[in-house]
PDB file of C-alpha atoms in Angstrom:
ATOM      1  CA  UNK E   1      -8.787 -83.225 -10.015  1.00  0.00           C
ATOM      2  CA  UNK E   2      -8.861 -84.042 -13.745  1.00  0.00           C
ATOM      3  CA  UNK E   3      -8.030 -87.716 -13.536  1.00  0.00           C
ATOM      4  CA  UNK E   4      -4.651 -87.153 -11.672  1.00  0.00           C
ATOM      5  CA  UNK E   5      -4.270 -89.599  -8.613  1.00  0.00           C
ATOM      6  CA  UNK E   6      -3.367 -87.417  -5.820  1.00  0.00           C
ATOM      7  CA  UNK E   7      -2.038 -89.901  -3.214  1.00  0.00           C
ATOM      8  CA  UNK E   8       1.533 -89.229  -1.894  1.00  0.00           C
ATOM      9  CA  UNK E   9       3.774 -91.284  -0.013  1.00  0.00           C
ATOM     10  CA  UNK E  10       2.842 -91.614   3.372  1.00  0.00           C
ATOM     11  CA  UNK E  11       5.147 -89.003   5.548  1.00  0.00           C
ATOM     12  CA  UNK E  12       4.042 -89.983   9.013  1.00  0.00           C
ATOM     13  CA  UNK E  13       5.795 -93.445   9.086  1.00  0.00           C
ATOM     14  CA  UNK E  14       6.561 -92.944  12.919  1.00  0.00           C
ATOM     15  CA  UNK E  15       3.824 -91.038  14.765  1.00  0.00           C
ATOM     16  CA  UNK E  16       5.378 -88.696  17.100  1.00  0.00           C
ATOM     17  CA  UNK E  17       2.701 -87.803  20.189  1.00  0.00           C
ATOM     18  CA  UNK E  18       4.502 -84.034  20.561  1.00  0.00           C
ATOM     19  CA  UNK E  19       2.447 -83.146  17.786  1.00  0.00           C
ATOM     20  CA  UNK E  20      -0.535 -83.795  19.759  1.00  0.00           C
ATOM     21  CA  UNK E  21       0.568 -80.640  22.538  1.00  0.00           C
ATOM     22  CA  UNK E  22      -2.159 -78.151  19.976  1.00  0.00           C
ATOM     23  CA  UNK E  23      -4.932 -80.154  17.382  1.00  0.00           C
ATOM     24  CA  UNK E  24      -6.913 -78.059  15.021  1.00  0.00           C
ATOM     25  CA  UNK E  25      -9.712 -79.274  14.092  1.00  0.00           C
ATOM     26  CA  UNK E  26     -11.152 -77.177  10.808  1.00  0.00           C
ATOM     27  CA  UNK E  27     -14.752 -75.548  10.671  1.00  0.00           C
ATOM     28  CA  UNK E  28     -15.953 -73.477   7.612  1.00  0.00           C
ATOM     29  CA  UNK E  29     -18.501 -71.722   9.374  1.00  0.00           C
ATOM     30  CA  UNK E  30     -16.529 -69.064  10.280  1.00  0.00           C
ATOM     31  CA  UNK E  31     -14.722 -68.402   7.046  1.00  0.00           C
ATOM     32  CA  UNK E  32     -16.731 -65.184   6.498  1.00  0.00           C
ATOM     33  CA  UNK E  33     -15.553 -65.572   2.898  1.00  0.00           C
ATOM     34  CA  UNK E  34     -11.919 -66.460   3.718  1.00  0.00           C
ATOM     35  CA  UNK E  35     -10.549 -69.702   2.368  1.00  0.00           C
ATOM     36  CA  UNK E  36     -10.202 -72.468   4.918  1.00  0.00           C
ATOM     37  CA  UNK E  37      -6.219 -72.921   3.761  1.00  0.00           C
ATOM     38  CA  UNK E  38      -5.580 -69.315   4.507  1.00  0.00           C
ATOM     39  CA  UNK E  39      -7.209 -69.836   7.808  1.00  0.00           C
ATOM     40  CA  UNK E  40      -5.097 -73.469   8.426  1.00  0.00           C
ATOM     41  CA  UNK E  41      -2.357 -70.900   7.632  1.00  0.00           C
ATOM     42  CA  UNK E  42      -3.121 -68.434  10.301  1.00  0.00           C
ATOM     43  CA  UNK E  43      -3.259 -71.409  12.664  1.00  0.00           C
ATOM     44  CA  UNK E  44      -0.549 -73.019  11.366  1.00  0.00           C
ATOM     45  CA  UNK E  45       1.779 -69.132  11.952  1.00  0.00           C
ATOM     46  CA  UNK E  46       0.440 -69.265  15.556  1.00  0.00           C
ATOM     47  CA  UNK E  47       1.803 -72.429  16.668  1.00  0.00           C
ATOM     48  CA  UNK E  48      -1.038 -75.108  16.403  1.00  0.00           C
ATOM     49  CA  UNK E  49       0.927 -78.792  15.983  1.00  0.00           C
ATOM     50  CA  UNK E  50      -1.692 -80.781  14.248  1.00  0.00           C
ATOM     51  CA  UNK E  51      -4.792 -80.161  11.663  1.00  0.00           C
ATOM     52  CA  UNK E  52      -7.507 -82.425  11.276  1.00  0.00           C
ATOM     53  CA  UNK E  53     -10.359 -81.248   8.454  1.00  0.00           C
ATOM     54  CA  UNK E  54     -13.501 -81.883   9.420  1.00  0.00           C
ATOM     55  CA  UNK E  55     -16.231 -81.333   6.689  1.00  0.00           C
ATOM     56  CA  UNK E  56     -19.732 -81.262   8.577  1.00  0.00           C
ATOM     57  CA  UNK E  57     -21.232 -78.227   6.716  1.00  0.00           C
ATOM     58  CA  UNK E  58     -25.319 -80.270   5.898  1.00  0.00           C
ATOM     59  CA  UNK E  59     -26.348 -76.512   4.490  1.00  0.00           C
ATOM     60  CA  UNK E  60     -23.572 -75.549   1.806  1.00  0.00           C
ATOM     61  CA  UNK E  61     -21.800 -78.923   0.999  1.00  0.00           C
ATOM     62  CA  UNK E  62     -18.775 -79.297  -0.832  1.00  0.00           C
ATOM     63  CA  UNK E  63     -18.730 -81.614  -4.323  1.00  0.00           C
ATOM     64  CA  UNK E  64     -16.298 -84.065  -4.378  1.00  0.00           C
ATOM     65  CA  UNK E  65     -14.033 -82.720  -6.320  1.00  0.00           C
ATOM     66  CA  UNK E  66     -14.194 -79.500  -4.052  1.00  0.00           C
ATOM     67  CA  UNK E  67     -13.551 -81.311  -0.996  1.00  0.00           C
ATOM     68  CA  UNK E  68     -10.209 -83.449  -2.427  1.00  0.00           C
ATOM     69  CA  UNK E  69      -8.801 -80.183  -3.952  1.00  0.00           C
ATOM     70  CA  UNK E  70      -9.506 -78.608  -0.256  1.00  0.00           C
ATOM     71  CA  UNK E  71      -7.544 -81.350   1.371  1.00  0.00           C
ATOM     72  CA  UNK E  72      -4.829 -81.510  -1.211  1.00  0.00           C
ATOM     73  CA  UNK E  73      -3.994 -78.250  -1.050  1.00  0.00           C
ATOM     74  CA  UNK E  74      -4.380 -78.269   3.088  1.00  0.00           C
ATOM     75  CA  UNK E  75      -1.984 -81.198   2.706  1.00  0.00           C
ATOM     76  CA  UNK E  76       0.608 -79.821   1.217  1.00  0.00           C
ATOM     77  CA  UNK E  77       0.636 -76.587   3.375  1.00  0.00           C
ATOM     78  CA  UNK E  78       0.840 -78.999   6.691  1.00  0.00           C
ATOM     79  CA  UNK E  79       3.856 -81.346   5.478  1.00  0.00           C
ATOM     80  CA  UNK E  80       5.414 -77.610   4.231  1.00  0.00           C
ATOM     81  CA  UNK E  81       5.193 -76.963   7.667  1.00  0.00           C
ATOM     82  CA  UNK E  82       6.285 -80.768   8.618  1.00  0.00           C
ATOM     83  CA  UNK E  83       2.643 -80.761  10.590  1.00  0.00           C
ATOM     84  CA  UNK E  84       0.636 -84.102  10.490  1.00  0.00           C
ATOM     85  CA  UNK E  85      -2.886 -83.452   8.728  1.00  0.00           C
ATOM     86  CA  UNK E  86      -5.529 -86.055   8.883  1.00  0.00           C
ATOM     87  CA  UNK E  87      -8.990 -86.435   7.808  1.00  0.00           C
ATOM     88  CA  UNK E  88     -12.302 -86.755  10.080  1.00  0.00           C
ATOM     89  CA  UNK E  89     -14.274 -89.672   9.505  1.00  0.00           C
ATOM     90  CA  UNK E  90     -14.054 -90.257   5.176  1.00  0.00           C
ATOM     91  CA  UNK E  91     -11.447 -92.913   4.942  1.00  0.00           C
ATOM     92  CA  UNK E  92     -11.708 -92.829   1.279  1.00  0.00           C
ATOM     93  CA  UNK E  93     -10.878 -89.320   1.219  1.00  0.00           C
ATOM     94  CA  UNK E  94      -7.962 -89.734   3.247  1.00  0.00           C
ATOM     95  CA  UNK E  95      -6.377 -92.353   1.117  1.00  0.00           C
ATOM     96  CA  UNK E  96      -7.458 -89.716  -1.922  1.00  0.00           C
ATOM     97  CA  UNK E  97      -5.652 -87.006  -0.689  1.00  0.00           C
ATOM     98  CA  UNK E  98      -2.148 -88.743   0.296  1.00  0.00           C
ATOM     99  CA  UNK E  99      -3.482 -87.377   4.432  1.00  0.00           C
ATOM    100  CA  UNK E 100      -1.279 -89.020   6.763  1.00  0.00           C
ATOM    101  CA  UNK E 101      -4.445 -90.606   8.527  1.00  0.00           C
ATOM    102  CA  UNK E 102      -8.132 -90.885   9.973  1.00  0.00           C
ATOM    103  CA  UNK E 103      -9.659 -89.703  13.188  1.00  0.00           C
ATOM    104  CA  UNK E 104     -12.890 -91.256  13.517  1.00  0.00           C
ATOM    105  CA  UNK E 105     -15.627 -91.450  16.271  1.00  0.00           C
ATOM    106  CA  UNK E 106     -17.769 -94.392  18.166  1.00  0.00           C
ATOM    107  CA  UNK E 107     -20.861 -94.243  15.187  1.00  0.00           C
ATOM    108  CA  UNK E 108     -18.109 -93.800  12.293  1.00  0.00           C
ATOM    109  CA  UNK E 109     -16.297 -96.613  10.872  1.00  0.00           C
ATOM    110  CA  UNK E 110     -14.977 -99.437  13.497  1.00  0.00           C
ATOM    111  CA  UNK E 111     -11.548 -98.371  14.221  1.00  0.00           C
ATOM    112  CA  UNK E 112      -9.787-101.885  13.209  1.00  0.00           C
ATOM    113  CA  UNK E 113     -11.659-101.531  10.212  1.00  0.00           C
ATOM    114  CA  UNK E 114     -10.330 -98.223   9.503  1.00  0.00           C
ATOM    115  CA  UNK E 115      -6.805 -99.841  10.144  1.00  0.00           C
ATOM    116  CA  UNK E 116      -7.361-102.270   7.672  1.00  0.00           C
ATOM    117  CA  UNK E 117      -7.794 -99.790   5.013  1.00  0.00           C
ATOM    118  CA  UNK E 118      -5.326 -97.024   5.889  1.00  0.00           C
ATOM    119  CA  UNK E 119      -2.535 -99.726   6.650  1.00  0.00           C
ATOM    120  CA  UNK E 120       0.005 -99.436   9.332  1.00  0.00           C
ATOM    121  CA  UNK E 121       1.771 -96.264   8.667  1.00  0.00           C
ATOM    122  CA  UNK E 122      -0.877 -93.892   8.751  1.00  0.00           C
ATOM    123  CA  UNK E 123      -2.154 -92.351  11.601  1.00  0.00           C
ATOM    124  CA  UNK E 124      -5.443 -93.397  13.273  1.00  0.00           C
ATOM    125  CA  UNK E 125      -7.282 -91.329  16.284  1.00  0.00           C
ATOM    126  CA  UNK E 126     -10.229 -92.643  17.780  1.00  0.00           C
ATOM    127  CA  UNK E 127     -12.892 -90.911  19.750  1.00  0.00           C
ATOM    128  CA  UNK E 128     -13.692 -92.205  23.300  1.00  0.00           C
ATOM    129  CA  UNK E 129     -15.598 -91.486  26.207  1.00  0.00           C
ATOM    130  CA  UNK E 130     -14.966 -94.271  28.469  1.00  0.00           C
ATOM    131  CA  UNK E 131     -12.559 -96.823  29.515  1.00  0.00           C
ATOM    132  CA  UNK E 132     -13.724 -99.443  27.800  1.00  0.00           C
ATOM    133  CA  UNK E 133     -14.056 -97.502  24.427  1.00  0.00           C
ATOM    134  CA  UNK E 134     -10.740 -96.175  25.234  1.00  0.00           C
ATOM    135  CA  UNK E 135      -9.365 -99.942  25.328  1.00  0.00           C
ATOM    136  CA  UNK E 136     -11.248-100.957  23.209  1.00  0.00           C
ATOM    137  CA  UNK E 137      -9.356 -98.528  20.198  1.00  0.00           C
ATOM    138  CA  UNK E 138      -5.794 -99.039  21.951  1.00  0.00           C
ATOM    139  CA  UNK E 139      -6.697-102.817  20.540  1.00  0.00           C
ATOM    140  CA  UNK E 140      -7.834-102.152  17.409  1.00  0.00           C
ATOM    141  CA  UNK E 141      -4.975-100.413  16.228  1.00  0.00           C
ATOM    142  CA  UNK E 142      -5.402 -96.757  17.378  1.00  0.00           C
ATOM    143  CA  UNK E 143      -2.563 -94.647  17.589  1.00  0.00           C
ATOM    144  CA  UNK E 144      -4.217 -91.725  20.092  1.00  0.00           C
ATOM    145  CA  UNK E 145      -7.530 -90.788  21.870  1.00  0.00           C
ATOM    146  CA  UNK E 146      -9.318 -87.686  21.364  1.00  0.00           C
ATOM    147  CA  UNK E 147     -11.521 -88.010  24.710  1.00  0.00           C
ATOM    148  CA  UNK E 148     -14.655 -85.812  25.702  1.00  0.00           C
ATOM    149  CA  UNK E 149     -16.448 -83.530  25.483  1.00  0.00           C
ATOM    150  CA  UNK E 150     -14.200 -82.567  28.372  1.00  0.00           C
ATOM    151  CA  UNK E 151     -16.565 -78.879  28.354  1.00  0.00           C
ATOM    152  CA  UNK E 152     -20.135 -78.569  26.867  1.00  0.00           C
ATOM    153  CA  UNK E 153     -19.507 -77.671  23.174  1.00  0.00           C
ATOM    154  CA  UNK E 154     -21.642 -76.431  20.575  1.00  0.00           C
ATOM    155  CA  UNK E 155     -19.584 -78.164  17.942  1.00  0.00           C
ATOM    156  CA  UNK E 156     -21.130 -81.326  18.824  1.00  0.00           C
ATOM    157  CA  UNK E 157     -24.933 -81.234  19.210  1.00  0.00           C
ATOM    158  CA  UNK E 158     -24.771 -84.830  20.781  1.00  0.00           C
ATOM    159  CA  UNK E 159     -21.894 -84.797  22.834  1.00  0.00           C
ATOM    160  CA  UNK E 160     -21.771 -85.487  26.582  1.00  0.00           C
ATOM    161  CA  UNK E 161     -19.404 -83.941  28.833  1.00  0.00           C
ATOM    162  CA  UNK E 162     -16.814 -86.813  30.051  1.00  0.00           C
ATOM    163  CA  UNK E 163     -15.737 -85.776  33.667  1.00  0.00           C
ATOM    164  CA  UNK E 164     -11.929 -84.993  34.282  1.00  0.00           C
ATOM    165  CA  UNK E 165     -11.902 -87.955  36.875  1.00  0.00           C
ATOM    166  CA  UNK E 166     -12.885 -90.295  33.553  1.00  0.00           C
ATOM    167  CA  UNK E 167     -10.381 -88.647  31.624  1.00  0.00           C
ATOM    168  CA  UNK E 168      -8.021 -89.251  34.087  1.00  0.00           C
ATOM    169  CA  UNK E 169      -8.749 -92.903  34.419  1.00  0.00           C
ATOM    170  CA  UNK E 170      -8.800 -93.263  30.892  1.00  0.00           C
ATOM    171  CA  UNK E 171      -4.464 -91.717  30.492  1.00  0.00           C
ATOM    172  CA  UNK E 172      -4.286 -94.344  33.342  1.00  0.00           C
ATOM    173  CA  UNK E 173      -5.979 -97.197  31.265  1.00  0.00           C
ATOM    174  CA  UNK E 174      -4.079 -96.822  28.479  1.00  0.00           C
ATOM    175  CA  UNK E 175      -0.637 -96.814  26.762  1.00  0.00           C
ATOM    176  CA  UNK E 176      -1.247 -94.534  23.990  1.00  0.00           C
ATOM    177  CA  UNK E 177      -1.717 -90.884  24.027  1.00  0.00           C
ATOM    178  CA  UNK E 178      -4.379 -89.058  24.859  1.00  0.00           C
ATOM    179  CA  UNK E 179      -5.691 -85.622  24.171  1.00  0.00           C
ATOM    180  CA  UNK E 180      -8.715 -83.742  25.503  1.00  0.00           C
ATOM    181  CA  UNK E 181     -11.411 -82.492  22.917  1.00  0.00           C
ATOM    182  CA  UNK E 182     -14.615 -80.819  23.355  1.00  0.00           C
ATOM    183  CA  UNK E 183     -15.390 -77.092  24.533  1.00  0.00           C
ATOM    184  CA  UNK E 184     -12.017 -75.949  25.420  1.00  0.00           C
ATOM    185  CA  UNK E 185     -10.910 -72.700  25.412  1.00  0.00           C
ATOM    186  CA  UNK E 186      -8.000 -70.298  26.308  1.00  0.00           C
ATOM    187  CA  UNK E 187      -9.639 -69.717  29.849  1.00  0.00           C
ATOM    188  CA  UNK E 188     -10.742 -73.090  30.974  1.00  0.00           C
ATOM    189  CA  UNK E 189      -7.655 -75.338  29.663  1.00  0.00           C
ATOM    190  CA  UNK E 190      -5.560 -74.860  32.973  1.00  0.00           C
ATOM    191  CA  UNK E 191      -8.587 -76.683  34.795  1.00  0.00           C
ATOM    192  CA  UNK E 192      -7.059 -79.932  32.566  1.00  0.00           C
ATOM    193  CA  UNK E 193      -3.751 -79.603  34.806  1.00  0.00           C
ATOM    194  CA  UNK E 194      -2.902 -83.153  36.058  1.00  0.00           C
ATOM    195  CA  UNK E 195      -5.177 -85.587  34.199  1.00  0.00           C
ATOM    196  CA  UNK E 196      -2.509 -87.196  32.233  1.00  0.00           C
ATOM    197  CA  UNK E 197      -3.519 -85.593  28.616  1.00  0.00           C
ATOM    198  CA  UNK E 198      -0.366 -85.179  26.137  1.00  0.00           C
ATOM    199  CA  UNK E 199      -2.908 -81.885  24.406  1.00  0.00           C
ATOM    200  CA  UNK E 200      -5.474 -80.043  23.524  1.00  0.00           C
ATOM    201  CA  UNK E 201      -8.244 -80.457  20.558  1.00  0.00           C
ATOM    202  CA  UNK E 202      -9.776 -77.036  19.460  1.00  0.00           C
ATOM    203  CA  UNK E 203     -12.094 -75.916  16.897  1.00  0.00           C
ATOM    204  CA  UNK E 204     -13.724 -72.593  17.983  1.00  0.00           C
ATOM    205  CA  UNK E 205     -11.166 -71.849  20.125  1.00  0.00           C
ATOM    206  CA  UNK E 206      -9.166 -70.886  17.272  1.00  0.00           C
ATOM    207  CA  UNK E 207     -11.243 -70.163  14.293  1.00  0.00           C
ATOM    208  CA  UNK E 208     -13.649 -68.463  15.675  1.00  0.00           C
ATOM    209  CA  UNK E 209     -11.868 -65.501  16.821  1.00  0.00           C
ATOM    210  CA  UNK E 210     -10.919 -62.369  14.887  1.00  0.00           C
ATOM    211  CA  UNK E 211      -7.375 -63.105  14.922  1.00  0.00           C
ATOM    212  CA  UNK E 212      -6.588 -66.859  14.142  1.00  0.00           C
ATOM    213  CA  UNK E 213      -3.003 -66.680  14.650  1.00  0.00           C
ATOM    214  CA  UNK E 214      -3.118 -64.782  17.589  1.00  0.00           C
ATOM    215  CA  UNK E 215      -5.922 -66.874  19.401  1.00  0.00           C
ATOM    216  CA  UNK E 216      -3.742 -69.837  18.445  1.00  0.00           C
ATOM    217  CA  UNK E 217      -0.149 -68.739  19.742  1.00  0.00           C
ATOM    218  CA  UNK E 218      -2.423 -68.089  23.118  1.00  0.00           C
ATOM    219  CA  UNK E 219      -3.816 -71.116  23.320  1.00  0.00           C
ATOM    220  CA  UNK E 220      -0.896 -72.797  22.709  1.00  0.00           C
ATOM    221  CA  UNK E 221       1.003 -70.602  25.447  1.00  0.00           C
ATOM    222  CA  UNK E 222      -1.544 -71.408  27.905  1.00  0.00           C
ATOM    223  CA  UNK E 223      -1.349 -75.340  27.256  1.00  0.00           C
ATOM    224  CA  UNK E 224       1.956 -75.360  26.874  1.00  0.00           C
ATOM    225  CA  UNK E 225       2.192 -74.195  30.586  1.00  0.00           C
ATOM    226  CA  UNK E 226      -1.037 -76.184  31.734  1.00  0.00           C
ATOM    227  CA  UNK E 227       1.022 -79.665  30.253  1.00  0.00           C
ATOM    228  CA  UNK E 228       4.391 -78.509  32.410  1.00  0.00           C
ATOM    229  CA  UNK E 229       2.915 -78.057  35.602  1.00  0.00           C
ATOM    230  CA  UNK E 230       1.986 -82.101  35.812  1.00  0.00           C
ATOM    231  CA  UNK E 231       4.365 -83.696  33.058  1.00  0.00           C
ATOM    232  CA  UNK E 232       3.331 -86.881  31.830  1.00  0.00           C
ATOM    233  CA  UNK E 233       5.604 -89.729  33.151  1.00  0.00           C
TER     234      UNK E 233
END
């Protein structure tokens, strides 16, 4: 980025759990030779109400340099869009890029850790598949849950499916928000109807089908209706 420090102020200053209802989470395998922005975009045009990029690509990696002008330029299309955009895992990155905060899972960075570096402002999700995880981030500073794999998933190699009674406990353990990740999709998400979840997490679900914004303004339909029929108290 030619020397130029990147970092912006921090929009995000109070976190706002609406914009958990629909969470993209960014994949480049798909891209077919699309850029990943024009794709956020397509997302962004069918509703979707948070982006999270997520860099896992071990076959064509992205430089540095390629990676911060990625999330610069997916930063400023989200805050265009007043949409919070945060980074998976790379802390430093985050900071980098002026995101407005870090998700990051049980074997990434320990979430008061993470805290400590982004400061209080930013946004931090935390990954959790049990109660006790699930308390354990509320403590350490985490501002929502991404729980699951609430459905097997292929995005996740290693992931074990949480069951809908653990989710459930885990809204009722907790004070923060909570939103389900792992294998949903537009024809399973009703079965997450009354388990106390404030949204949905997608990655394929979205950017995997032909038509991005369409497959997101569905999606978002369908959980938009699954999240009225048992309202969170």
């Amino acid at each position: 980025m030619n020397g130029k420090n990147t970092e912006q102020p921090v929009r995000c200053v109070d976190f706002d759990p609406e914009t958990l209802r629909c969470y993209a989470v960014t994949d480049r395998h798909w891209l077919n030779g699309r850029r990943l922005v024009d794709d956020v975009r397509a997302c962004l045009d069918g509703g979707m109400t948070f982006v999270q990029l997520r860099e896992k690509d071990t076959e064509h990696p992205l430089t540095h340099e390629e990676l911060l002008k990625e999330a610069v330029e997916i930063r400023d299309l989200c805050h265009e869009r007043r949409v919070p955009f945060i980074i998976d895992d790379d802390v430093d990155l985050a900071l980098a890029c002026g995101a407005d905060g870090v998700h990051v899972g049980q074997s990434d960075m320990e979430a008061g850790t993470v805290r400590e570096k982004i400061g209080p402002h930013r946004i931090l999700g935390v990954s959790a598949g049990t109660v006790e995880e699930a308390l354990l981030a509320e403590k350490r500073g985490a501002d929502y849950l991404g729980v699951g794999a609430v459905f097997p998933t292929s995005s996740k190699d290693d992931a074990e499916v949480v069951s809908h009674e653990t989710l459930k406990a885990i809204c009722e353990a907790v004070s923060i928000p909570v939103i389900a990740i792992g294998g949903i999709t537009r024809d399973n998400v009703t079965a997450l109807a009354g388990t106390g979840i404030v949204g949905i997490s997608v990655i394929s679900a979205v950017f995997a089908r032909p038509d991005i914004r369409a497959a997101a303004a569905d999606l978002k339909a369908r959980t938009l209706e699954m999240l009225s029929a048992f309202p969170c108290p």
